[in-house]
PDB file of C-alpha atoms in Angstrom:
ATOM      1  CA  MET A 571     -13.503 -35.721 -25.521  1.00  0.00           C
ATOM      2  CA  ILE A 572     -15.729 -32.859 -24.510  1.00  0.00           C
ATOM      3  CA  LYS A 573     -17.303 -31.036 -27.631  1.00  0.00           C
ATOM      4  CA  VAL A 574     -17.510 -27.104 -27.608  1.00  0.00           C
ATOM      5  CA  LYS A 575     -19.210 -25.311 -30.523  1.00  0.00           C
ATOM      6  CA  LYS A 576     -16.520 -22.771 -32.558  1.00  0.00           C
ATOM      7  CA  PRO A 577     -18.011 -19.028 -30.889  1.00  0.00           C
ATOM      8  CA  THR A 578     -17.757 -20.789 -27.493  1.00  0.00           C
ATOM      9  CA  TYR A 579     -13.921 -21.537 -27.751  1.00  0.00           C
ATOM     10  CA  TYR A 580     -13.451 -18.317 -29.489  1.00  0.00           C
ATOM     11  CA  ALA A 581     -14.934 -16.614 -26.458  1.00  0.00           C
ATOM     12  CA  MET A 582     -12.787 -18.519 -23.968  1.00  0.00           C
ATOM     13  CA  LEU A 583      -9.823 -17.942 -25.810  1.00  0.00           C
ATOM     14  CA  ILE A 584     -10.127 -14.253 -26.216  1.00  0.00           C
ATOM     15  CA  LEU A 585     -10.910 -14.206 -21.886  1.00  0.00           C
ATOM     16  CA  THR A 586      -8.558 -16.696 -21.243  1.00  0.00           C
ATOM     17  CA  LEU A 587      -5.467 -14.296 -23.303  1.00  0.00           C
ATOM     18  CA  SER A 588      -6.595 -10.839 -22.401  1.00  0.00           C
ATOM     19  CA  GLY A 589      -6.737 -11.868 -18.742  1.00  0.00           C
ATOM     20  CA  PRO A 590      -3.516 -10.686 -18.385  1.00  0.00           C
ATOM     21  CA  ALA A 591      -3.652  -7.565 -20.284  1.00  0.00           C
ATOM     22  CA  LEU A 592      -6.611  -6.852 -18.148  1.00  0.00           C
ATOM     23  CA  ALA A 593      -4.918  -7.038 -14.849  1.00  0.00           C
ATOM     24  CA  GLN A 594      -2.410  -4.415 -16.094  1.00  0.00           C
ATOM     25  CA  GLU A 595      -4.570  -1.768 -17.051  1.00  0.00           C
ATOM     26  CA  GLY A 596      -2.874   1.323 -15.700  1.00  0.00           C
ATOM     27  CA  PRO A 597       0.304   2.749 -15.029  1.00  0.00           C
ATOM     28  CA  SER A 598       3.329   0.099 -14.384  1.00  0.00           C
ATOM     29  CA  TYR A 599       4.607  -1.165 -10.835  1.00  0.00           C
ATOM     30  CA  ASP A 600       7.704   1.005 -11.627  1.00  0.00           C
ATOM     31  CA  ASP A 601       5.833   4.024 -12.882  1.00  0.00           C
ATOM     32  CA  THR A 602       3.750   3.575  -9.507  1.00  0.00           C
ATOM     33  CA  VAL A 603       6.373   3.063  -6.790  1.00  0.00           C
ATOM     34  CA  SER A 604       7.809   6.113  -8.929  1.00  0.00           C
ATOM     35  CA  PHE A 605       4.620   8.176  -8.627  1.00  0.00           C
ATOM     36  CA  ILE A 606       4.219   7.654  -4.742  1.00  0.00           C
ATOM     37  CA  ARG A 607       7.729   8.442  -4.216  1.00  0.00           C
ATOM     38  CA  ASP A 608       7.686  11.832  -5.624  1.00  0.00           C
ATOM     39  CA  LYS A 609       4.622  12.514  -3.610  1.00  0.00           C
ATOM     40  CA  ILE A 610       5.313  11.127  -0.266  1.00  0.00           C
ATOM     41  CA  GLU A 611       6.713  14.015   1.966  1.00  0.00           C
ATOM     42  CA  THR A 612      10.409  12.555   2.271  1.00  0.00           C
ATOM     43  CA  LYS A 613      11.031  14.575   5.791  1.00  0.00           C
ATOM     44  CA  ILE A 614       8.294  12.226   7.525  1.00  0.00           C
ATOM     45  CA  HIS A 615       8.477   9.363   5.739  1.00  0.00           C
ATOM     46  CA  SER A 616      10.686   6.596   3.081  1.00  0.00           C
ATOM     47  CA  PHE A 617       9.262   3.257   2.202  1.00  0.00           C
ATOM     48  CA  GLU A 618      10.994   0.279  -0.224  1.00  0.00           C
ATOM     49  CA  VAL A 619       9.130  -2.196  -2.179  1.00  0.00           C
ATOM     50  CA  ASP A 620      10.675  -5.363  -2.909  1.00  0.00           C
ATOM     51  CA  LYS A 621       9.597  -5.795  -7.050  1.00  0.00           C
ATOM     52  CA  LYS A 622       9.918  -9.653  -6.142  1.00  0.00           C
ATOM     53  CA  THR A 623       7.732 -10.085  -3.427  1.00  0.00           C
ATOM     54  CA  CYS A 624       5.102  -6.762  -2.626  1.00  0.00           C
ATOM     55  CA  GLY A 625       6.418  -6.436   0.117  1.00  0.00           C
ATOM     56  CA  ILE A 626       7.065  -2.632   1.843  1.00  0.00           C
ATOM     57  CA  SER A 627       8.618  -1.329   4.358  1.00  0.00           C
ATOM     58  CA  ILE A 628       7.675   2.361   5.140  1.00  0.00           C
ATOM     59  CA  SER A 629       9.505   4.350   7.803  1.00  0.00           C
ATOM     60  CA  SER A 630       8.656   7.238   9.736  1.00  0.00           C
ATOM     61  CA  LYS A 631      10.528   9.746  11.971  1.00  0.00           C
ATOM     62  CA  ASP A 632       9.658  13.044  13.818  1.00  0.00           C
ATOM     63  CA  GLN A 633      11.852  14.360  16.909  1.00  0.00           C
ATOM     64  CA  LEU A 634      10.641  12.044  19.419  1.00  0.00           C
ATOM     65  CA  GLN A 635       9.915   8.805  17.504  1.00  0.00           C
ATOM     66  CA  SER A 636      11.170   6.868  14.507  1.00  0.00           C
ATOM     67  CA  GLU A 637       8.815   3.988  13.854  1.00  0.00           C
ATOM     68  CA  ILE A 638       9.051   1.263  10.594  1.00  0.00           C
ATOM     69  CA  PHE A 639       6.198  -0.238   9.027  1.00  0.00           C
ATOM     70  CA  SER A 640       6.817  -3.543   7.352  1.00  0.00           C
ATOM     71  CA  PHE A 641       3.929  -5.541   5.335  1.00  0.00           C
ATOM     72  CA  SER A 642       2.884  -7.589   2.342  1.00  0.00           C
ATOM     73  CA  LEU A 643       0.920  -5.387  -0.065  1.00  0.00           C
ATOM     74  CA  ALA A 644      -0.783  -8.339  -1.116  1.00  0.00           C
ATOM     75  CA  ASP A 645      -2.550  -8.511   1.985  1.00  0.00           C
ATOM     76  CA  VAL A 646      -4.476  -5.179   2.187  1.00  0.00           C
ATOM     77  CA  ASP A 647      -8.014  -4.967   0.456  1.00  0.00           C
ATOM     78  CA  PRO A 648      -7.251  -1.743  -1.959  1.00  0.00           C
ATOM     79  CA  SER A 649     -10.302  -0.854  -1.056  1.00  0.00           C
ATOM     80  CA  GLU A 650     -10.012   0.515   2.342  1.00  0.00           C
ATOM     81  CA  ILE A 651      -6.928   3.057   1.107  1.00  0.00           C
ATOM     82  CA  ARG A 652      -9.262   6.151   2.608  1.00  0.00           C
ATOM     83  CA  THR A 653      -8.132   9.641   2.169  1.00  0.00           C
ATOM     84  CA  ASN A 654      -9.045  12.261   4.347  1.00  0.00           C
ATOM     85  CA  ARG A 655      -8.868  16.272   2.750  1.00  0.00           C
ATOM     86  CA  SER A 656      -8.178  18.371   5.854  1.00  0.00           C
ATOM     87  CA  SER A 657      -4.735  16.583   7.298  1.00  0.00           C
ATOM     88  CA  ILE A 658      -3.542  15.091   3.657  1.00  0.00           C
ATOM     89  CA  THR A 659      -3.020  11.736   4.892  1.00  0.00           C
ATOM     90  CA  ILE A 660      -3.645   8.479   3.489  1.00  0.00           C
ATOM     91  CA  ASN A 661      -4.865   5.624   6.077  1.00  0.00           C
ATOM     92  CA  ILE A 662      -4.174   2.125   4.841  1.00  0.00           C
ATOM     93  CA  ILE A 663      -5.683  -1.011   6.456  1.00  0.00           C
ATOM     94  CA  ASN A 664      -5.200  -4.685   6.762  1.00  0.00           C
ATOM     95  CA  TYR A 665      -7.810  -6.418   8.505  1.00  0.00           C
ATOM     96  CA  ASN A 666      -5.106  -9.264   9.079  1.00  0.00           C
ATOM     97  CA  ASP A 667      -2.918  -6.756  11.710  1.00  0.00           C
ATOM     98  CA  ARG A 668      -0.052  -8.165   9.330  1.00  0.00           C
ATOM     99  CA  ILE A 669       1.591  -4.881   9.515  1.00  0.00           C
ATOM    100  CA  ARG A 670       4.698  -5.154  11.441  1.00  0.00           C
ATOM    101  CA  ARG A 671       5.443  -1.962  13.364  1.00  0.00           C
ATOM    102  CA  ASP A 672       8.971  -1.485  14.846  1.00  0.00           C
ATOM    103  CA  TRP A 673       9.338   1.406  17.150  1.00  0.00           C
ATOM    104  CA  GLN A 674      12.390   3.193  19.343  1.00  0.00           C
ATOM    105  CA  ILE A 675      11.972   6.576  20.943  1.00  0.00           C
ATOM    106  CA  SER A 676      14.778   9.323  21.047  1.00  0.00           C
ATOM    107  CA  SER A 677      17.264   8.624  23.768  1.00  0.00           C
ATOM    108  CA  SER A 678      16.297  12.948  24.400  1.00  0.00           C
ATOM    109  CA  ALA A 679      12.977  11.523  24.938  1.00  0.00           C
ATOM    110  CA  CYS A 680      12.995   8.197  26.353  1.00  0.00           C
ATOM    111  CA  ARG A 681      13.080   7.860  30.076  1.00  0.00           C
ATOM    112  CA  SER A 682      14.899   5.136  32.021  1.00  0.00           C
ATOM    113  CA  ASP A 683      11.790   3.544  33.566  1.00  0.00           C
ATOM    114  CA  GLU A 684       9.816   3.455  30.634  1.00  0.00           C
ATOM    115  CA  LYS A 685      10.666   0.872  26.850  1.00  0.00           C
ATOM    116  CA  CYS A 686      11.583   3.193  25.005  1.00  0.00           C
ATOM    117  CA  SER A 687      11.581   0.309  21.417  1.00  0.00           C
ATOM    118  CA  GLY A 688      10.075  -2.385  20.596  1.00  0.00           C
ATOM    119  CA  THR A 689       7.844  -4.772  18.023  1.00  0.00           C
ATOM    120  CA  ASP A 690       3.776  -5.093  17.843  1.00  0.00           C
ATOM    121  CA  TYR A 691       1.581  -5.752  15.050  1.00  0.00           C
ATOM    122  CA  THR A 692      -0.836  -3.382  13.859  1.00  0.00           C
ATOM    123  CA  GLY A 693      -4.276  -2.857  11.033  1.00  0.00           C
ATOM    124  CA  SER A 694      -3.482   0.065   9.682  1.00  0.00           C
ATOM    125  CA  ILE A 695      -1.162   3.280   9.339  1.00  0.00           C
ATOM    126  CA  PHE A 696      -0.737   6.905   8.452  1.00  0.00           C
ATOM    127  CA  LEU A 697       1.313   8.445   5.310  1.00  0.00           C
ATOM    128  CA  THR A 698       1.153  11.985   4.683  1.00  0.00           C
ATOM    129  CA  ALA A 699       1.035  14.082   1.272  1.00  0.00           C
ATOM    130  CA  LEU A 700       4.210  15.944  -0.241  1.00  0.00           C
ATOM    131  CA  ASN A 701       2.003  19.492   0.515  1.00  0.00           C
ATOM    132  CA  LYS A 702      -0.764  20.662   1.314  1.00  0.00           C
ATOM    133  CA  ASN A 703      -2.608  20.419  -2.049  1.00  0.00           C
ATOM    134  CA  PRO A 704      -5.708  18.005  -1.189  1.00  0.00           C
ATOM    135  CA  ASP A 705      -5.462  16.787  -4.640  1.00  0.00           C
ATOM    136  CA  ASN A 706      -2.561  14.795  -3.931  1.00  0.00           C
ATOM    137  CA  SER A 707      -3.662  12.875  -0.955  1.00  0.00           C
ATOM    138  CA  GLU A 708      -6.537  11.497  -3.320  1.00  0.00           C
ATOM    139  CA  ARG A 709      -3.637  11.124  -6.223  1.00  0.00           C
ATOM    140  CA  LEU A 710      -1.334   9.115  -3.635  1.00  0.00           C
ATOM    141  CA  GLY A 711      -4.713   6.924  -2.640  1.00  0.00           C
ATOM    142  CA  ARG A 712      -4.774   5.848  -5.819  1.00  0.00           C
ATOM    143  CA  ALA A 713      -1.877   5.346  -6.346  1.00  0.00           C
ATOM    144  CA  PHE A 714      -1.397   3.066  -3.286  1.00  0.00           C
ATOM    145  CA  GLU A 715      -4.729   1.603  -4.671  1.00  0.00           C
ATOM    146  CA  HIS A 716      -3.337   1.008  -7.681  1.00  0.00           C
ATOM    147  CA  LEU A 717       0.158  -0.648  -6.613  1.00  0.00           C
ATOM    148  CA  VAL A 718      -1.878  -3.153  -4.040  1.00  0.00           C
ATOM    149  CA  ARG A 719      -4.115  -4.171  -6.608  1.00  0.00           C
ATOM    150  CA  ILE A 720      -0.782  -5.107  -8.666  1.00  0.00           C
ATOM    151  CA  CYS A 721       0.643  -7.353  -6.353  1.00  0.00           C
ATOM    152  CA  GLY A 722      -2.392  -9.135  -5.844  1.00  0.00           C
ATOM    153  CA  GLY A 723      -4.238  -7.305  -3.398  1.00  0.00           C
ATOM    154  CA  ARG A 724      -8.255  -8.566  -3.146  1.00  0.00           C
ATOM    155  CA  GLU A 725     -10.621  -6.965  -1.499  1.00  0.00           C
ATOM    156  CA  GLN A 726     -12.890  -8.595   1.383  1.00  0.00           C
ATOM    157  CA  LEU A 727     -15.685 -10.848   0.444  1.00  0.00           C
ATOM    158  CA  PHE A 728     -17.743  -9.213   3.067  1.00  0.00           C
TER     159      PHE A 728
END
């Protein structure tokens, strides 16, 4: 049996017990998802998050095309969530190209000689903040970063 001095033992015990508490700093999972729902432009995007798996599905639709992006938040590097104040967008990057993109061109815009739907994989997606307030974009970016960290997303080593 290994002998451990009392101060070392207590320090290890405190670190062990405080680990989960440190991981849960900030808003809860549910509060974060609710905040994001309130800030995303609902005419363009909708999203669903599976609380058990942290899988997320984000849909985007305009007059010409609809897209659905599906991926695990655990696969996203939280340090690579970028905001752009001028266009009020958020870019979510996944270096493993694990973001599934199902797309379909509207029947009115699709010509008979082209492919009108399909599935591919991408490494990034863009989200639009609710209004033209640049602070919303930054806050939405921080909320996604927090949600990714809650779901186990880690920064790339190098």
